Amino acid sequence: VPEADLAVTNTVNNPAPALNTNVVFTVDVTNLGPNTAAGVRLTDLLPAGLTFVSSDAGAAYNPTTGVWTVGAVPSGTTQTIQITATVTDPALLTTTATATSTSLDTNLTNNADDAIVDVPEADLAVTNTVDIPAPALNTDVVFTVQVANNGPLGATGVQVADLLPAGLTFVSSDAGPAYDAVTGVWTIGALANGGTATMQITATVTSPAAITTTATVSSITFDGNAANNSRDATVDVPEA
């Protein structure tokens, strides 16, 4: 009976991707010999949380069953498939690639290999306060917005949306060009685990109504706790 030894390696180009981005899994099937391996098949079914996009094996790979029909693999050669998938779940996700053959495989210990992706997670918390909650009409108030990263990992692409509503006229901010008064976006960028960023916005109160500003933080990094991502601050001119 012809003998062969199939060895599988399974790697991913980005083991810590952002949520809803694509990753590429590369699976190699190598025949260590001494003879050609016939009827080679590789099973690599993507788990929930990874949505199939494409593979470079065309119709030879069936994303529904996860089976890649390789065929004969001569001794000393390698066959490779690349599978692109979208990460749709922030959980720890593992793909397992397993090779089989109709030839006798003398070493089954190297027939399967795992690849793991894990979306980095942070916990961004925002606070929003005002120095004078009951100001006089046509006077200035100062809003202080702070973002803290409670971890466990650093966050990238951090932004705060804090557009002043009607009744509050923008005067200045200590964030400079990082705060766009037209769009209300404060661009922070990267924020390390345990780090904080603070901005103060000065505005003139031009309406006697109760006026509320809302500061909402977002980032590229997955935030596992959305309950502390948005906070309000309210000013209300006292009536005589």
PDB file of N, CA, C and O in Angstrom, residues 170-233:
ATOM      1  N   PHE A 170     -20.769  78.147  19.524  1.00  0.00           N
ATOM      2  CA  PHE A 170     -19.381  77.778  19.770  1.00  0.00           C
ATOM      3  C   PHE A 170     -18.485  79.011  19.854  1.00  0.00           C
ATOM      4  O   PHE A 170     -18.571  79.915  19.022  1.00  0.00           O
ATOM      5  N   VAL A 171     -17.613  79.013  20.877  1.00  0.00           N
ATOM      6  CA  VAL A 171     -16.623  80.076  21.032  1.00  0.00           C
ATOM      7  C   VAL A 171     -15.228  79.540  20.771  1.00  0.00           C
ATOM      8  O   VAL A 171     -14.488  80.052  19.926  1.00  0.00           O
ATOM      9  N   SER A 172     -14.850  78.460  21.473  1.00  0.00           N
ATOM     10  CA  SER A 172     -13.511  77.891  21.315  1.00  0.00           C
ATOM     11  C   SER A 172     -13.454  76.525  21.980  1.00  0.00           C
ATOM     12  O   SER A 172     -14.361  76.137  22.739  1.00  0.00           O
ATOM     13  N   SER A 173     -12.372  75.794  21.688  1.00  0.00           N
ATOM     14  CA  SER A 173     -12.067  74.556  22.410  1.00  0.00           C
ATOM     15  C   SER A 173     -10.566  74.479  22.594  1.00  0.00           C
ATOM     16  O   SER A 173      -9.803  75.008  21.767  1.00  0.00           O
ATOM     17  N   ASP A 174     -10.142  73.801  23.677  1.00  0.00           N
ATOM     18  CA  ASP A 174      -8.704  73.666  23.909  1.00  0.00           C
ATOM     19  C   ASP A 174      -8.101  72.489  23.152  1.00  0.00           C
ATOM     20  O   ASP A 174      -6.928  72.181  23.312  1.00  0.00           O
ATOM     21  N   ALA A 175      -8.924  71.830  22.310  1.00  0.00           N
ATOM     22  CA  ALA A 175      -8.418  70.724  21.488  1.00  0.00           C
ATOM     23  C   ALA A 175      -7.885  71.214  20.153  1.00  0.00           C
ATOM     24  O   ALA A 175      -7.343  70.415  19.374  1.00  0.00           O
ATOM     25  N   GLY A 176      -8.057  72.508  19.876  1.00  0.00           N
ATOM     26  CA  GLY A 176      -7.565  73.045  18.610  1.00  0.00           C
ATOM     27  C   GLY A 176      -8.254  72.400  17.425  1.00  0.00           C
ATOM     28  O   GLY A 176      -9.453  72.096  17.466  1.00  0.00           O
ATOM     29  N   PRO A 177      -7.490  72.139  16.341  1.00  0.00           N
ATOM     30  CA  PRO A 177      -8.096  71.556  15.132  1.00  0.00           C
ATOM     31  C   PRO A 177      -8.577  70.121  15.314  1.00  0.00           C
ATOM     32  O   PRO A 177      -9.267  69.592  14.448  1.00  0.00           O
ATOM     33  N   ALA A 178      -8.222  69.479  16.440  1.00  0.00           N
ATOM     34  CA  ALA A 178      -8.711  68.113  16.687  1.00  0.00           C
ATOM     35  C   ALA A 178     -10.218  68.100  16.911  1.00  0.00           C
ATOM     36  O   ALA A 178     -10.853  67.042  16.779  1.00  0.00           O
ATOM     37  N   TYR A 179     -10.795  69.244  17.255  1.00  0.00           N
ATOM     38  CA  TYR A 179     -12.251  69.360  17.387  1.00  0.00           C
ATOM     39  C   TYR A 179     -12.787  70.209  16.244  1.00  0.00           C
ATOM     40  O   TYR A 179     -12.370  71.348  16.044  1.00  0.00           O
ATOM     41  N   ASP A 180     -13.716  69.634  15.495  1.00  0.00           N
ATOM     42  CA  ASP A 180     -14.358  70.325  14.381  1.00  0.00           C
ATOM     43  C   ASP A 180     -15.715  70.817  14.853  1.00  0.00           C
ATOM     44  O   ASP A 180     -16.641  70.012  15.045  1.00  0.00           O
ATOM     45  N   ALA A 181     -15.850  72.119  15.029  1.00  0.00           N
ATOM     46  CA  ALA A 181     -17.089  72.676  15.561  1.00  0.00           C
ATOM     47  C   ALA A 181     -18.255  72.521  14.589  1.00  0.00           C
ATOM     48  O   ALA A 181     -19.415  72.532  15.008  1.00  0.00           O
ATOM     49  N   VAL A 182     -17.967  72.354  13.307  1.00  0.00           N
ATOM     50  CA  VAL A 182     -19.036  72.198  12.313  1.00  0.00           C
ATOM     51  C   VAL A 182     -19.651  70.807  12.391  1.00  0.00           C
ATOM     52  O   VAL A 182     -20.878  70.643  12.369  1.00  0.00           O
ATOM     53  N   THR A 183     -18.807  69.790  12.494  1.00  0.00           N
ATOM     54  CA  THR A 183     -19.309  68.412  12.569  1.00  0.00           C
ATOM     55  C   THR A 183     -19.489  67.941  14.007  1.00  0.00           C
ATOM     56  O   THR A 183     -20.200  66.970  14.258  1.00  0.00           O
ATOM     57  N   GLY A 184     -18.818  68.600  14.945  1.00  0.00           N
ATOM     58  CA  GLY A 184     -18.885  68.190  16.337  1.00  0.00           C
ATOM     59  C   GLY A 184     -17.995  67.024  16.683  1.00  0.00           C
ATOM     60  O   GLY A 184     -18.107  66.455  17.771  1.00  0.00           O
ATOM     61  N   VAL A 185     -17.075  66.666  15.789  1.00  0.00           N
ATOM     62  CA  VAL A 185     -16.217  65.501  16.001  1.00  0.00           C
ATOM     63  C   VAL A 185     -14.888  65.920  16.608  1.00  0.00           C
ATOM     64  O   VAL A 185     -14.192  66.784  16.064  1.00  0.00           O
ATOM     65  N   TRP A 186     -14.555  65.289  17.718  1.00  0.00           N
ATOM     66  CA  TRP A 186     -13.256  65.452  18.367  1.00  0.00           C
ATOM     67  C   TRP A 186     -12.440  64.199  18.068  1.00  0.00           C
ATOM     68  O   TRP A 186     -12.800  63.107  18.486  1.00  0.00           O
ATOM     69  N   THR A 187     -11.354  64.339  17.325  1.00  0.00           N
ATOM     70  CA  THR A 187     -10.516  63.203  16.930  1.00  0.00           C
ATOM     71  C   THR A 187      -9.409  63.022  17.962  1.00  0.00           C
ATOM     72  O   THR A 187      -8.519  63.864  18.081  1.00  0.00           O
ATOM     73  N   ILE A 188      -9.473  61.913  18.677  1.00  0.00           N
ATOM     74  CA  ILE A 188      -8.480  61.616  19.711  1.00  0.00           C
ATOM     75  C   ILE A 188      -7.372  60.722  19.164  1.00  0.00           C
ATOM     76  O   ILE A 188      -6.193  60.924  19.425  1.00  0.00           O
ATOM     77  N   GLY A 189      -7.754  59.705  18.396  1.00  0.00           N
ATOM     78  CA  GLY A 189      -6.762  58.754  17.875  1.00  0.00           C
ATOM     79  C   GLY A 189      -6.595  57.577  18.809  1.00  0.00           C
ATOM     80  O   GLY A 189      -7.579  56.993  19.271  1.00  0.00           O
ATOM     81  N   ALA A 190      -5.354  57.217  19.118  1.00  0.00           N
ATOM     82  CA  ALA A 190      -5.080  56.072  19.987  1.00  0.00           C
ATOM     83  C   ALA A 190      -5.194  56.479  21.449  1.00  0.00           C
ATOM     84  O   ALA A 190      -4.811  57.587  21.836  1.00  0.00           O
ATOM     85  N   LEU A 191      -5.736  55.555  22.257  1.00  0.00           N
ATOM     86  CA  LEU A 191      -5.856  55.791  23.698  1.00  0.00           C
ATOM     87  C   LEU A 191      -5.478  54.495  24.410  1.00  0.00           C
ATOM     88  O   LEU A 191      -6.169  53.477  24.287  1.00  0.00           O
ATOM     89  N   ALA A 192      -4.369  54.535  25.144  1.00  0.00           N
ATOM     90  CA  ALA A 192      -3.836  53.335  25.790  1.00  0.00           C
ATOM     91  C   ALA A 192      -4.743  52.873  26.916  1.00  0.00           C
ATOM     92  O   ALA A 192      -5.557  53.635  27.458  1.00  0.00           O
ATOM     93  N   ASN A 193      -4.589  51.608  27.292  1.00  0.00           N
ATOM     94  CA  ASN A 193      -5.287  51.069  28.450  1.00  0.00           C
ATOM     95  C   ASN A 193      -4.941  51.914  29.678  1.00  0.00           C
ATOM     96  O   ASN A 193      -3.773  52.140  29.979  1.00  0.00           O
ATOM     97  N   GLY A 194      -5.966  52.417  30.369  1.00  0.00           N
ATOM     98  CA  GLY A 194      -5.758  53.277  31.523  1.00  0.00           C
ATOM     99  C   GLY A 194      -5.578  54.737  31.189  1.00  0.00           C
ATOM    100  O   GLY A 194      -5.487  55.575  32.095  1.00  0.00           O
ATOM    101  N   GLY A 195      -5.525  55.071  29.908  1.00  0.00           N
ATOM    102  CA  GLY A 195      -5.308  56.449  29.490  1.00  0.00           C
ATOM    103  C   GLY A 195      -6.584  57.271  29.496  1.00  0.00           C
ATOM    104  O   GLY A 195      -7.700  56.731  29.449  1.00  0.00           O
ATOM    105  N   THR A 196      -6.427  58.592  29.537  1.00  0.00           N
ATOM    106  CA  THR A 196      -7.557  59.511  29.465  1.00  0.00           C
ATOM    107  C   THR A 196      -7.244  60.641  28.485  1.00  0.00           C
ATOM    108  O   THR A 196      -6.083  60.953  28.227  1.00  0.00           O
ATOM    109  N   ALA A 197      -8.285  61.234  27.955  1.00  0.00           N
ATOM    110  CA  ALA A 197      -8.167  62.422  27.103  1.00  0.00           C
ATOM    111  C   ALA A 197      -9.280  63.385  27.501  1.00  0.00           C
ATOM    112  O   ALA A 197     -10.428  62.956  27.728  1.00  0.00           O
ATOM    113  N   THR A 198      -8.947  64.668  27.583  1.00  0.00           N
ATOM    114  CA  THR A 198      -9.909  65.659  28.061  1.00  0.00           C
ATOM    115  C   THR A 198      -9.971  66.847  27.096  1.00  0.00           C
ATOM    116  O   THR A 198      -8.944  67.275  26.565  1.00  0.00           O
ATOM    117  N   MET A 199     -11.173  67.344  26.889  1.00  0.00           N
ATOM    118  CA  MET A 199     -11.377  68.521  26.052  1.00  0.00           C
ATOM    119  C   MET A 199     -12.360  69.457  26.740  1.00  0.00           C
ATOM    120  O   MET A 199     -13.335  69.013  27.363  1.00  0.00           O
ATOM    121  N   GLN A 200     -12.121  70.755  26.620  1.00  0.00           N
ATOM    122  CA  GLN A 200     -13.046  71.755  27.110  1.00  0.00           C
ATOM    123  C   GLN A 200     -13.555  72.602  25.953  1.00  0.00           C
ATOM    124  O   GLN A 200     -12.766  73.080  25.126  1.00  0.00           O
ATOM    125  N   ILE A 201     -14.881  72.762  25.904  1.00  0.00           N
ATOM    126  CA  ILE A 201     -15.530  73.559  24.865  1.00  0.00           C
ATOM    127  C   ILE A 201     -16.209  74.748  25.533  1.00  0.00           C
ATOM    128  O   ILE A 201     -17.008  74.578  26.467  1.00  0.00           O
ATOM    129  N   THR A 202     -15.898  75.942  25.061  1.00  0.00           N
ATOM    130  CA  THR A 202     -16.546  77.152  25.548  1.00  0.00           C
ATOM    131  C   THR A 202     -17.634  77.566  24.560  1.00  0.00           C
ATOM    132  O   THR A 202     -17.405  77.597  23.341  1.00  0.00           O
ATOM    133  N   ALA A 203     -18.830  77.831  25.098  1.00  0.00           N
ATOM    134  CA  ALA A 203     -19.957  78.205  24.243  1.00  0.00           C
ATOM    135  C   ALA A 203     -20.760  79.311  24.916  1.00  0.00           C
ATOM    136  O   ALA A 203     -20.795  79.414  26.150  1.00  0.00           O
ATOM    137  N   THR A 204     -21.438  80.115  24.093  1.00  0.00           N
ATOM    138  CA  THR A 204     -22.314  81.169  24.593  1.00  0.00           C
ATOM    139  C   THR A 204     -23.757  80.667  24.591  1.00  0.00           C
ATOM    140  O   THR A 204     -24.216  80.099  23.590  1.00  0.00           O
ATOM    141  N   VAL A 205     -24.446  80.883  25.715  1.00  0.00           N
ATOM    142  CA  VAL A 205     -25.849  80.457  25.832  1.00  0.00           C
ATOM    143  C   VAL A 205     -26.733  81.537  25.215  1.00  0.00           C
ATOM    144  O   VAL A 205     -26.821  82.654  25.728  1.00  0.00           O
ATOM    145  N   THR A 206     -27.390  81.190  24.108  1.00  0.00           N
ATOM    146  CA  THR A 206     -28.173  82.192  23.366  1.00  0.00           C
ATOM    147  C   THR A 206     -29.673  81.904  23.392  1.00  0.00           C
ATOM    148  O   THR A 206     -30.449  82.568  22.700  1.00  0.00           O
ATOM    149  N   SER A 207     -30.077  80.919  24.196  1.00  0.00           N
ATOM    150  CA  SER A 207     -31.503  80.595  24.296  1.00  0.00           C
ATOM    151  C   SER A 207     -31.847  80.326  25.751  1.00  0.00           C
ATOM    152  O   SER A 207     -31.063  79.695  26.468  1.00  0.00           O
ATOM    153  N   PRO A 208     -33.017  80.780  26.215  1.00  0.00           N
ATOM    154  CA  PRO A 208     -33.390  80.559  27.616  1.00  0.00           C
ATOM    155  C   PRO A 208     -33.942  79.159  27.888  1.00  0.00           C
ATOM    156  O   PRO A 208     -34.284  78.844  29.024  1.00  0.00           O
ATOM    157  N   ALA A 209     -34.041  78.337  26.873  1.00  0.00           N
ATOM    158  CA  ALA A 209     -34.577  76.989  27.058  1.00  0.00           C
ATOM    159  C   ALA A 209     -33.543  76.067  27.701  1.00  0.00           C
ATOM    160  O   ALA A 209     -32.361  76.387  27.757  1.00  0.00           O
ATOM    161  N   ALA A 210     -34.020  74.932  28.197  1.00  0.00           N
ATOM    162  CA  ALA A 210     -33.098  73.895  28.677  1.00  0.00           C
ATOM    163  C   ALA A 210     -32.400  73.285  27.461  1.00  0.00           C
ATOM    164  O   ALA A 210     -33.050  72.815  26.522  1.00  0.00           O
ATOM    165  N   ILE A 211     -31.076  73.293  27.482  1.00  0.00           N
ATOM    166  CA  ILE A 211     -30.283  72.859  26.322  1.00  0.00           C
ATOM    167  C   ILE A 211     -29.356  71.729  26.768  1.00  0.00           C
ATOM    168  O   ILE A 211     -28.622  71.869  27.756  1.00  0.00           O
ATOM    169  N   THR A 212     -29.385  70.629  26.014  1.00  0.00           N
ATOM    170  CA  THR A 212     -28.589  69.454  26.372  1.00  0.00           C
ATOM    171  C   THR A 212     -27.579  69.140  25.283  1.00  0.00           C
ATOM    172  O   THR A 212     -27.927  69.097  24.095  1.00  0.00           O
ATOM    173  N   THR A 213     -26.341  68.941  25.686  1.00  0.00           N
ATOM    174  CA  THR A 213     -25.318  68.451  24.756  1.00  0.00           C
ATOM    175  C   THR A 213     -25.045  66.989  25.087  1.00  0.00           C
ATOM    176  O   THR A 213     -25.050  66.589  26.264  1.00  0.00           O
ATOM    177  N   THR A 214     -24.789  66.215  24.050  1.00  0.00           N
ATOM    178  CA  THR A 214     -24.507  64.787  24.215  1.00  0.00           C
ATOM    179  C   THR A 214     -23.145  64.471  23.620  1.00  0.00           C
ATOM    180  O   THR A 214     -22.899  64.764  22.447  1.00  0.00           O
ATOM    181  N   ALA A 215     -22.278  63.887  24.428  1.00  0.00           N
ATOM    182  CA  ALA A 215     -20.953  63.455  23.968  1.00  0.00           C
ATOM    183  C   ALA A 215     -20.954  61.940  23.864  1.00  0.00           C
ATOM    184  O   ALA A 215     -21.256  61.243  24.844  1.00  0.00           O
ATOM    185  N   THR A 216     -20.625  61.423  22.675  1.00  0.00           N
ATOM    186  CA  THR A 216     -20.640  59.979  22.423  1.00  0.00           C
ATOM    187  C   THR A 216     -19.301  59.547  21.849  1.00  0.00           C
ATOM    188  O   THR A 216     -18.848  60.092  20.841  1.00  0.00           O
ATOM    189  N   VAL A 217     -18.685  58.566  22.478  1.00  0.00           N
ATOM    190  CA  VAL A 217     -17.370  58.099  22.054  1.00  0.00           C
ATOM    191  C   VAL A 217     -17.509  56.847  21.203  1.00  0.00           C
ATOM    192  O   VAL A 217     -18.408  56.019  21.410  1.00  0.00           O
ATOM    193  N   SER A 218     -16.600  56.701  20.227  1.00  0.00           N
ATOM    194  CA  SER A 218     -16.539  55.506  19.384  1.00  0.00           C
ATOM    195  C   SER A 218     -15.079  55.237  19.052  1.00  0.00           C
ATOM    196  O   SER A 218     -14.215  56.081  19.244  1.00  0.00           O
ATOM    197  N   SER A 219     -14.814  54.041  18.545  1.00  0.00           N
ATOM    198  CA  SER A 219     -13.442  53.693  18.168  1.00  0.00           C
ATOM    199  C   SER A 219     -13.459  52.552  17.175  1.00  0.00           C
ATOM    200  O   SER A 219     -14.481  51.878  16.989  1.00  0.00           O
ATOM    201  N   ILE A 220     -12.316  52.328  16.543  1.00  0.00           N
ATOM    202  CA  ILE A 220     -12.163  51.167  15.664  1.00  0.00           C
ATOM    203  C   ILE A 220     -12.122  49.899  16.493  1.00  0.00           C
ATOM    204  O   ILE A 220     -12.684  48.866  16.122  1.00  0.00           O
ATOM    205  N   THR A 221     -11.469  49.974  17.640  1.00  0.00           N
ATOM    206  CA  THR A 221     -11.380  48.832  18.543  1.00  0.00           C
ATOM    207  C   THR A 221     -12.752  48.513  19.106  1.00  0.00           C
ATOM    208  O   THR A 221     -13.521  49.407  19.458  1.00  0.00           O
ATOM    209  N   PHE A 222     -13.055  47.220  19.219  1.00  0.00           N
ATOM    210  CA  PHE A 222     -14.360  46.814  19.739  1.00  0.00           C
ATOM    211  C   PHE A 222     -14.501  47.248  21.194  1.00  0.00           C
ATOM    212  O   PHE A 222     -13.606  47.052  22.008  1.00  0.00           O
ATOM    213  N   ASP A 223     -15.642  47.844  21.498  1.00  0.00           N
ATOM    214  CA  ASP A 223     -15.954  48.278  22.861  1.00  0.00           C
ATOM    215  C   ASP A 223     -17.014  47.334  23.419  1.00  0.00           C
ATOM    216  O   ASP A 223     -18.153  47.314  22.953  1.00  0.00           O
ATOM    217  N   GLY A 224     -16.620  46.560  24.417  1.00  0.00           N
ATOM    218  CA  GLY A 224     -17.522  45.552  24.967  1.00  0.00           C
ATOM    219  C   GLY A 224     -18.559  46.095  25.922  1.00  0.00           C
ATOM    220  O   GLY A 224     -19.428  45.347  26.381  1.00  0.00           O
ATOM    221  N   ASN A 225     -18.498  47.396  26.238  1.00  0.00           N
ATOM    222  CA  ASN A 225     -19.442  47.982  27.183  1.00  0.00           C
ATOM    223  C   ASN A 225     -19.947  49.298  26.619  1.00  0.00           C
ATOM    224  O   ASN A 225     -19.313  50.341  26.772  1.00  0.00           O
ATOM    225  N   ALA A 226     -21.105  49.253  25.984  1.00  0.00           N
ATOM    226  CA  ALA A 226     -21.650  50.452  25.346  1.00  0.00           C
ATOM    227  C   ALA A 226     -22.426  51.330  26.334  1.00  0.00           C
ATOM    228  O   ALA A 226     -22.803  52.457  25.997  1.00  0.00           O
ATOM    229  N   ALA A 227     -22.633  50.857  27.555  1.00  0.00           N
ATOM    230  CA  ALA A 227     -23.470  51.588  28.507  1.00  0.00           C
ATOM    231  C   ALA A 227     -22.847  52.905  28.948  1.00  0.00           C
ATOM    232  O   ALA A 227     -23.561  53.815  29.387  1.00  0.00           O
ATOM    233  N   ASN A 228     -21.513  53.023  28.846  1.00  0.00           N
ATOM    234  CA  ASN A 228     -20.846  54.246  29.306  1.00  0.00           C
ATOM    235  C   ASN A 228     -20.235  55.049  28.165  1.00  0.00           C
ATOM    236  O   ASN A 228     -19.330  55.846  28.378  1.00  0.00           O
ATOM    237  N   ASN A 229     -20.752  54.844  26.953  1.00  0.00           N
ATOM    238  CA  ASN A 229     -20.185  55.514  25.778  1.00  0.00           C
ATOM    239  C   ASN A 229     -20.794  56.876  25.491  1.00  0.00           C
ATOM    240  O   ASN A 229     -20.311  57.592  24.612  1.00  0.00           O
ATOM    241  N   SER A 230     -21.848  57.234  26.188  1.00  0.00           N
ATOM    242  CA  SER A 230     -22.536  58.490  25.887  1.00  0.00           C
ATOM    243  C   SER A 230     -22.998  59.147  27.185  1.00  0.00           C
ATOM    244  O   SER A 230     -23.534  58.478  28.074  1.00  0.00           O
ATOM    245  N   ARG A 231     -22.764  60.476  27.272  1.00  0.00           N
ATOM    246  CA  ARG A 231     -23.204  61.220  28.451  1.00  0.00           C
ATOM    247  C   ARG A 231     -23.722  62.605  28.032  1.00  0.00           C
ATOM    248  O   ARG A 231     -23.207  63.218  27.082  1.00  0.00           O
ATOM    249  N   ASP A 232     -24.726  63.107  28.799  1.00  0.00           N
ATOM    250  CA  ASP A 232     -25.326  64.410  28.533  1.00  0.00           C
ATOM    251  C   ASP A 232     -24.852  65.441  29.546  1.00  0.00           C
ATOM    252  O   ASP A 232     -24.458  65.103  30.675  1.00  0.00           O
ATOM    253  N   ALA A 233     -24.882  66.702  29.125  1.00  0.00           N
ATOM    254  CA  ALA A 233     -24.704  67.839  30.019  1.00  0.00           C
ATOM    255  C   ALA A 233     -25.769  68.867  29.646  1.00  0.00           C
ATOM    256  O   ALA A 233     -25.980  69.136  28.458  1.00  0.00           O
TER     257      ALA A 233
END
